[in-house]
Amino acid sequence: MTFMLCARTGRLFIACALMVCLLAACGEDGVRFNATDITGANYGQGFELPDSNGQLRTLEDFRGEVVMLYFGFIQCPDVCPTALTRAVEIKQALGPQGEQFRVVYVTVDPERDTPEIVRAYLDAFDPGFVGLHPGTDELPQVADAFRVFYRKVPTGDSYTMDHTATSFVFDPQGRLRLAVSHAMEVPPIVADVRTLLQQTN
Amino acid sequence: MKKSIVASLLAIAMSPLLAQVAVEDPWVRGTVPQQRATGAFMQLTAETDARLVAAESPVAGVVEIHEMAMENDVMRMREIPGLDLPAGQTVELKPGGYHVMLMELKEQMVGGAVVPITLVFENPAGERFSQEVEAPVTALGAAREATGHSHQHRHGHGH
């Protein structure tokens, strides 16, 4: 697996990364985004992971599209479906440009998120959404590459997961551009996606 | 004898044991086959001070009361020992906050199905009472999911 790993300064919360980016102010072209501009970040440079059909996928597969990448787990009653619902709403609001908006879901729960479950789950939202499946052994590396935090938390006879709920947005050239917080509403994100699509046209 | 029966009936009627909690707008998030957990959401308004301390459902092996919290955009979900319901105040169980966590699901939660849930409350005297709820399943990905975002939220009215 080829991951561009950042210098290991310990497991940083995404917030620290966001602070640095805020200090760096707006990105190239003087364009201001509603989400946190992380253009030029030295992490989250890409992925090479099997999708729910077992096919290896990289950012190259989505050239020309704005990619919104989200880490989550399916046995999650709350945050993950909310994030996916928001993604559906963004795609709908984009209208015809929605064709150039791709949602990529990376599981942080490889034990339970089998390809069958993930495929069925994403299909309930949008069949165009892509599920990626890091193996249990490679998940730490993938999460580190995006500075994403995750942790198993026992509950009942089972477990739940704490995890970073930030969505990462790549531009149509495959460059990491934005970190979108879970709380952000649909319209400002739609505006940002339009901006990224316009920059390339 | 008769008088004492009336008296005790009155006592029961006045007792917090018969306290009511209005349950509005209950719903369960739909699942896909093999998914073993989901959440139930609703609005609770207690007549007198009460506390939601447990829940049960025939569709789930384990049911817990959970709280979701965001810290630095990291999602944390935890079981809580109980949820306080101050008299007359509507407490919302909704995405982004509290939910009844249904685990060890015995079947898929299909849109349109109705899930019986028993809510167990406790009054300030520590006495428990329960209430049956029938919560319809909202299909996964259906528009109702958008209630997680405040602009689409529908507020209930207390009784």
Short mmCIF file of N, CA and C in Angstrom, two decimals, chain A residues 13-15 73-75 77-79 81-82 85-86 89 117 120-121 124-125 149 151 153 155-156 158 160-166 180-182 185, chain B residues 29 32-39 41 64 66 68 70 72-79 95-97 99 101 103-104 140-141 145-146 149-151:
data_model
loop_
_atom_site.label_atom_id
_atom_site.label_comp_id
_atom_site.label_asym_id
_atom_site.label_seq_id
_atom_site.Cartn_x
_atom_site.Cartn_y
_atom_site.Cartn_z
N PHE A 13 -5.15 15.08 16.90
CA PHE A 13 -6.56 15.25 16.54
C PHE A 13 -6.64 16.17 15.32
N ILE A 14 -7.66 15.98 14.56
CA ILE A 14 -7.82 16.75 13.34
C ILE A 14 -7.90 18.23 13.66
N ALA A 15 -8.39 18.56 14.84
CA ALA A 15 -8.55 19.96 15.20
C ALA A 15 -7.23 20.71 15.13
N PHE A 73 -18.56 3.93 10.34
CA PHE A 73 -18.89 2.52 10.54
C PHE A 73 -20.40 2.35 10.45
N ILE A 74 -20.81 1.23 9.93
CA ILE A 74 -22.22 1.04 9.59
C ILE A 74 -23.10 0.81 10.82
N GLN A 75 -22.57 0.18 11.84
CA GLN A 75 -23.40 -0.12 13.03
C GLN A 75 -23.56 1.14 13.87
N PRO A 77 -25.78 4.44 14.71
CA PRO A 77 -27.17 4.86 14.55
C PRO A 77 -27.33 6.33 14.21
N ASP A 78 -26.27 7.07 14.22
CA ASP A 78 -26.43 8.51 14.30
C ASP A 78 -25.60 9.29 13.29
N VAL A 79 -24.32 9.39 13.56
CA VAL A 79 -23.48 10.33 12.82
C VAL A 79 -23.26 9.91 11.36
N PRO A 81 -25.02 7.86 9.21
CA PRO A 81 -26.14 8.08 8.29
C PRO A 81 -26.46 9.55 8.10
N THR A 82 -26.24 10.35 9.13
CA THR A 82 -26.48 11.79 8.99
C THR A 82 -25.51 12.38 7.97
N THR A 85 -26.58 11.24 4.55
CA THR A 85 -27.77 11.96 4.13
C THR A 85 -27.39 13.36 3.64
N ARG A 86 -26.48 13.98 4.37
CA ARG A 86 -26.01 15.30 3.96
C ARG A 86 -25.35 15.22 2.58
N GLU A 89 -27.90 15.10 -0.04
CA GLU A 89 -28.51 16.43 -0.23
C GLU A 89 -27.58 17.35 -1.02
N ILE A 117 -22.41 -5.69 3.49
CA ILE A 117 -23.15 -4.73 4.31
C ILE A 117 -22.94 -3.30 3.80
N ALA A 120 -24.76 -2.64 0.49
CA ALA A 120 -26.21 -2.50 0.70
C ALA A 120 -26.53 -1.18 1.37
N TYR A 121 -25.69 -0.81 2.32
CA TYR A 121 -25.91 0.42 3.08
C TYR A 121 -25.78 1.65 2.18
N ALA A 124 -28.53 2.30 -0.26
CA ALA A 124 -29.74 2.89 0.31
C ALA A 124 -29.70 4.42 0.20
N PHE A 125 -28.49 4.94 0.09
CA PHE A 125 -28.35 6.39 -0.05
C PHE A 125 -28.16 6.79 -1.51
N PHE A 149 -8.78 9.96 13.76
CA PHE A 149 -8.79 9.22 15.02
C PHE A 149 -9.93 8.22 15.02
N ARG A 151 -11.42 4.68 17.55
CA ARG A 151 -11.18 3.82 18.70
C ARG A 151 -12.42 2.98 18.96
N VAL A 153 -14.95 1.18 21.35
CA VAL A 153 -15.42 1.40 22.72
C VAL A 153 -16.44 0.31 23.05
N THR A 155 -19.49 -1.65 24.44
CA THR A 155 -20.80 -1.31 25.00
C THR A 155 -21.66 -2.56 24.91
N GLY A 156 -22.39 -2.85 25.99
CA GLY A 156 -23.14 -4.10 26.04
C GLY A 156 -22.19 -5.27 25.80
N SER A 158 -21.13 -5.77 22.89
CA SER A 158 -20.63 -5.41 21.58
C SER A 158 -19.67 -4.23 21.72
N THR A 160 -18.89 0.02 20.09
CA THR A 160 -19.16 1.12 19.18
C THR A 160 -17.81 1.73 18.83
N MET A 161 -17.80 2.72 17.97
CA MET A 161 -16.54 3.33 17.57
C MET A 161 -16.61 4.84 17.79
N ASP A 162 -15.58 5.39 18.41
CA ASP A 162 -15.36 6.83 18.37
C ASP A 162 -14.57 7.07 17.09
N HIS A 163 -14.90 8.11 16.37
CA HIS A 163 -14.07 8.39 15.20
C HIS A 163 -14.23 9.83 14.73
N THR A 164 -13.22 10.29 14.01
CA THR A 164 -13.28 11.62 13.41
C THR A 164 -14.42 11.66 12.41
N ALA A 165 -15.25 12.69 12.51
CA ALA A 165 -16.43 12.78 11.65
C ALA A 165 -16.24 13.83 10.56
N THR A 166 -15.00 14.25 10.38
CA THR A 166 -14.69 15.24 9.34
C THR A 166 -14.75 14.59 7.95
N VAL A 180 -14.28 19.32 6.00
CA VAL A 180 -15.66 19.75 6.27
C VAL A 180 -16.11 19.15 7.59
N SER A 181 -16.47 19.99 8.53
CA SER A 181 -16.88 19.47 9.84
C SER A 181 -18.26 18.83 9.74
N HIS A 182 -18.53 17.95 10.69
CA HIS A 182 -19.80 17.24 10.70
C HIS A 182 -20.98 18.19 10.82
N GLU A 185 -23.66 22.73 7.38
CA GLU A 185 -24.92 22.51 6.66
C GLU A 185 -24.65 22.34 5.16
N ARG B 29 -34.45 4.12 12.92
CA ARG B 29 -33.74 4.23 11.66
C ARG B 29 -33.63 2.85 11.01
N VAL B 32 -29.87 -2.27 6.96
CA VAL B 32 -29.69 -3.21 5.85
C VAL B 32 -29.52 -4.60 6.45
N PRO B 33 -29.72 -5.66 5.65
CA PRO B 33 -29.57 -7.01 6.19
C PRO B 33 -28.18 -7.16 6.85
N GLN B 34 -28.12 -7.89 7.92
CA GLN B 34 -26.89 -8.18 8.68
C GLN B 34 -26.44 -7.03 9.57
N GLN B 35 -27.07 -5.87 9.43
CA GLN B 35 -26.71 -4.77 10.32
C GLN B 35 -27.31 -5.08 11.68
N ARG B 36 -26.52 -5.00 12.74
CA ARG B 36 -26.98 -5.47 14.05
C ARG B 36 -27.37 -4.35 15.00
N ALA B 37 -27.23 -3.11 14.57
CA ALA B 37 -27.54 -2.02 15.51
C ALA B 37 -28.17 -0.85 14.79
N THR B 38 -29.05 -0.16 15.51
CA THR B 38 -29.61 1.09 14.97
C THR B 38 -30.12 1.92 16.15
N GLY B 39 -30.71 3.07 15.84
CA GLY B 39 -31.17 3.95 16.90
C GLY B 39 -32.66 4.23 16.79
N PHE B 41 -35.51 7.20 17.96
CA PHE B 41 -35.55 8.62 18.29
C PHE B 41 -36.98 9.02 18.61
N GLU B 64 -29.90 0.09 24.97
CA GLU B 64 -29.25 1.03 25.90
C GLU B 64 -29.67 2.46 25.57
N HIS B 66 -28.23 6.03 24.88
CA HIS B 66 -26.94 6.55 24.46
C HIS B 66 -26.94 8.06 24.28
N MET B 68 -24.65 10.96 22.17
CA MET B 68 -23.63 11.21 21.17
C MET B 68 -23.04 12.57 21.44
N MET B 70 -19.82 15.41 20.13
CA MET B 70 -18.75 15.77 19.21
C MET B 70 -17.70 16.55 19.98
N ASN B 72 -14.00 18.21 19.00
CA ASN B 72 -13.03 18.43 17.93
C ASN B 72 -13.38 17.62 16.69
N ASP B 73 -14.66 17.55 16.39
CA ASP B 73 -15.18 16.82 15.24
C ASP B 73 -14.91 15.30 15.34
N VAL B 74 -14.62 14.84 16.56
CA VAL B 74 -14.55 13.40 16.80
C VAL B 74 -15.87 12.99 17.45
N MET B 75 -16.52 12.00 16.84
CA MET B 75 -17.81 11.53 17.34
C MET B 75 -17.58 10.51 18.45
N ARG B 76 -18.24 10.72 19.56
CA ARG B 76 -18.17 9.77 20.67
C ARG B 76 -19.59 9.37 21.06
N MET B 77 -19.78 8.09 21.24
CA MET B 77 -21.10 7.60 21.60
C MET B 77 -20.95 6.79 22.88
N ARG B 78 -21.79 7.08 23.86
CA ARG B 78 -21.65 6.42 25.15
C ARG B 78 -23.01 6.03 25.71
N GLU B 79 -23.02 4.92 26.43
CA GLU B 79 -24.21 4.59 27.20
C GLU B 79 -24.27 5.56 28.37
N PRO B 95 -30.95 12.53 16.18
CA PRO B 95 -29.59 12.40 15.69
C PRO B 95 -28.75 13.60 16.12
N GLY B 96 -27.57 13.33 16.62
CA GLY B 96 -26.71 14.39 17.10
C GLY B 96 -26.82 14.59 18.60
N GLY B 97 -27.67 13.80 19.25
CA GLY B 97 -27.85 13.95 20.69
C GLY B 97 -28.06 12.60 21.35
N HIS B 99 -30.13 8.90 21.90
CA HIS B 99 -30.96 7.92 21.20
C HIS B 99 -31.09 6.66 22.03
N MET B 101 -30.47 3.03 21.81
CA MET B 101 -29.63 2.21 20.94
C MET B 101 -30.15 0.77 20.95
N MET B 103 -29.44 -2.86 19.92
CA MET B 103 -28.31 -3.69 19.51
C MET B 103 -28.72 -5.16 19.45
N GLU B 104 -27.84 -5.95 18.87
CA GLU B 104 -28.14 -7.38 18.68
C GLU B 104 -29.51 -7.54 18.02
N LEU B 140 -33.86 3.49 5.59
CA LEU B 140 -32.53 4.08 5.55
C LEU B 140 -32.41 4.97 4.32
N GLY B 141 -31.90 6.17 4.51
CA GLY B 141 -31.71 7.07 3.38
C GLY B 141 -32.95 7.86 3.02
N GLU B 145 -34.48 11.15 7.49
CA GLU B 145 -33.14 11.16 8.08
C GLU B 145 -32.63 12.58 8.24
N ALA B 146 -33.14 13.46 7.42
CA ALA B 146 -32.62 14.83 7.41
C ALA B 146 -32.97 15.58 8.68
N HIS B 149 -30.48 17.56 10.72
CA HIS B 149 -30.11 18.96 10.50
C HIS B 149 -31.28 19.83 10.91
N SER B 150 -30.99 20.78 11.77
CA SER B 150 -32.04 21.53 12.46
C SER B 150 -33.03 22.21 11.52
N HIS B 151 -32.58 22.61 10.34
CA HIS B 151 -33.49 23.39 9.49
C HIS B 151 -34.68 22.56 9.02
#
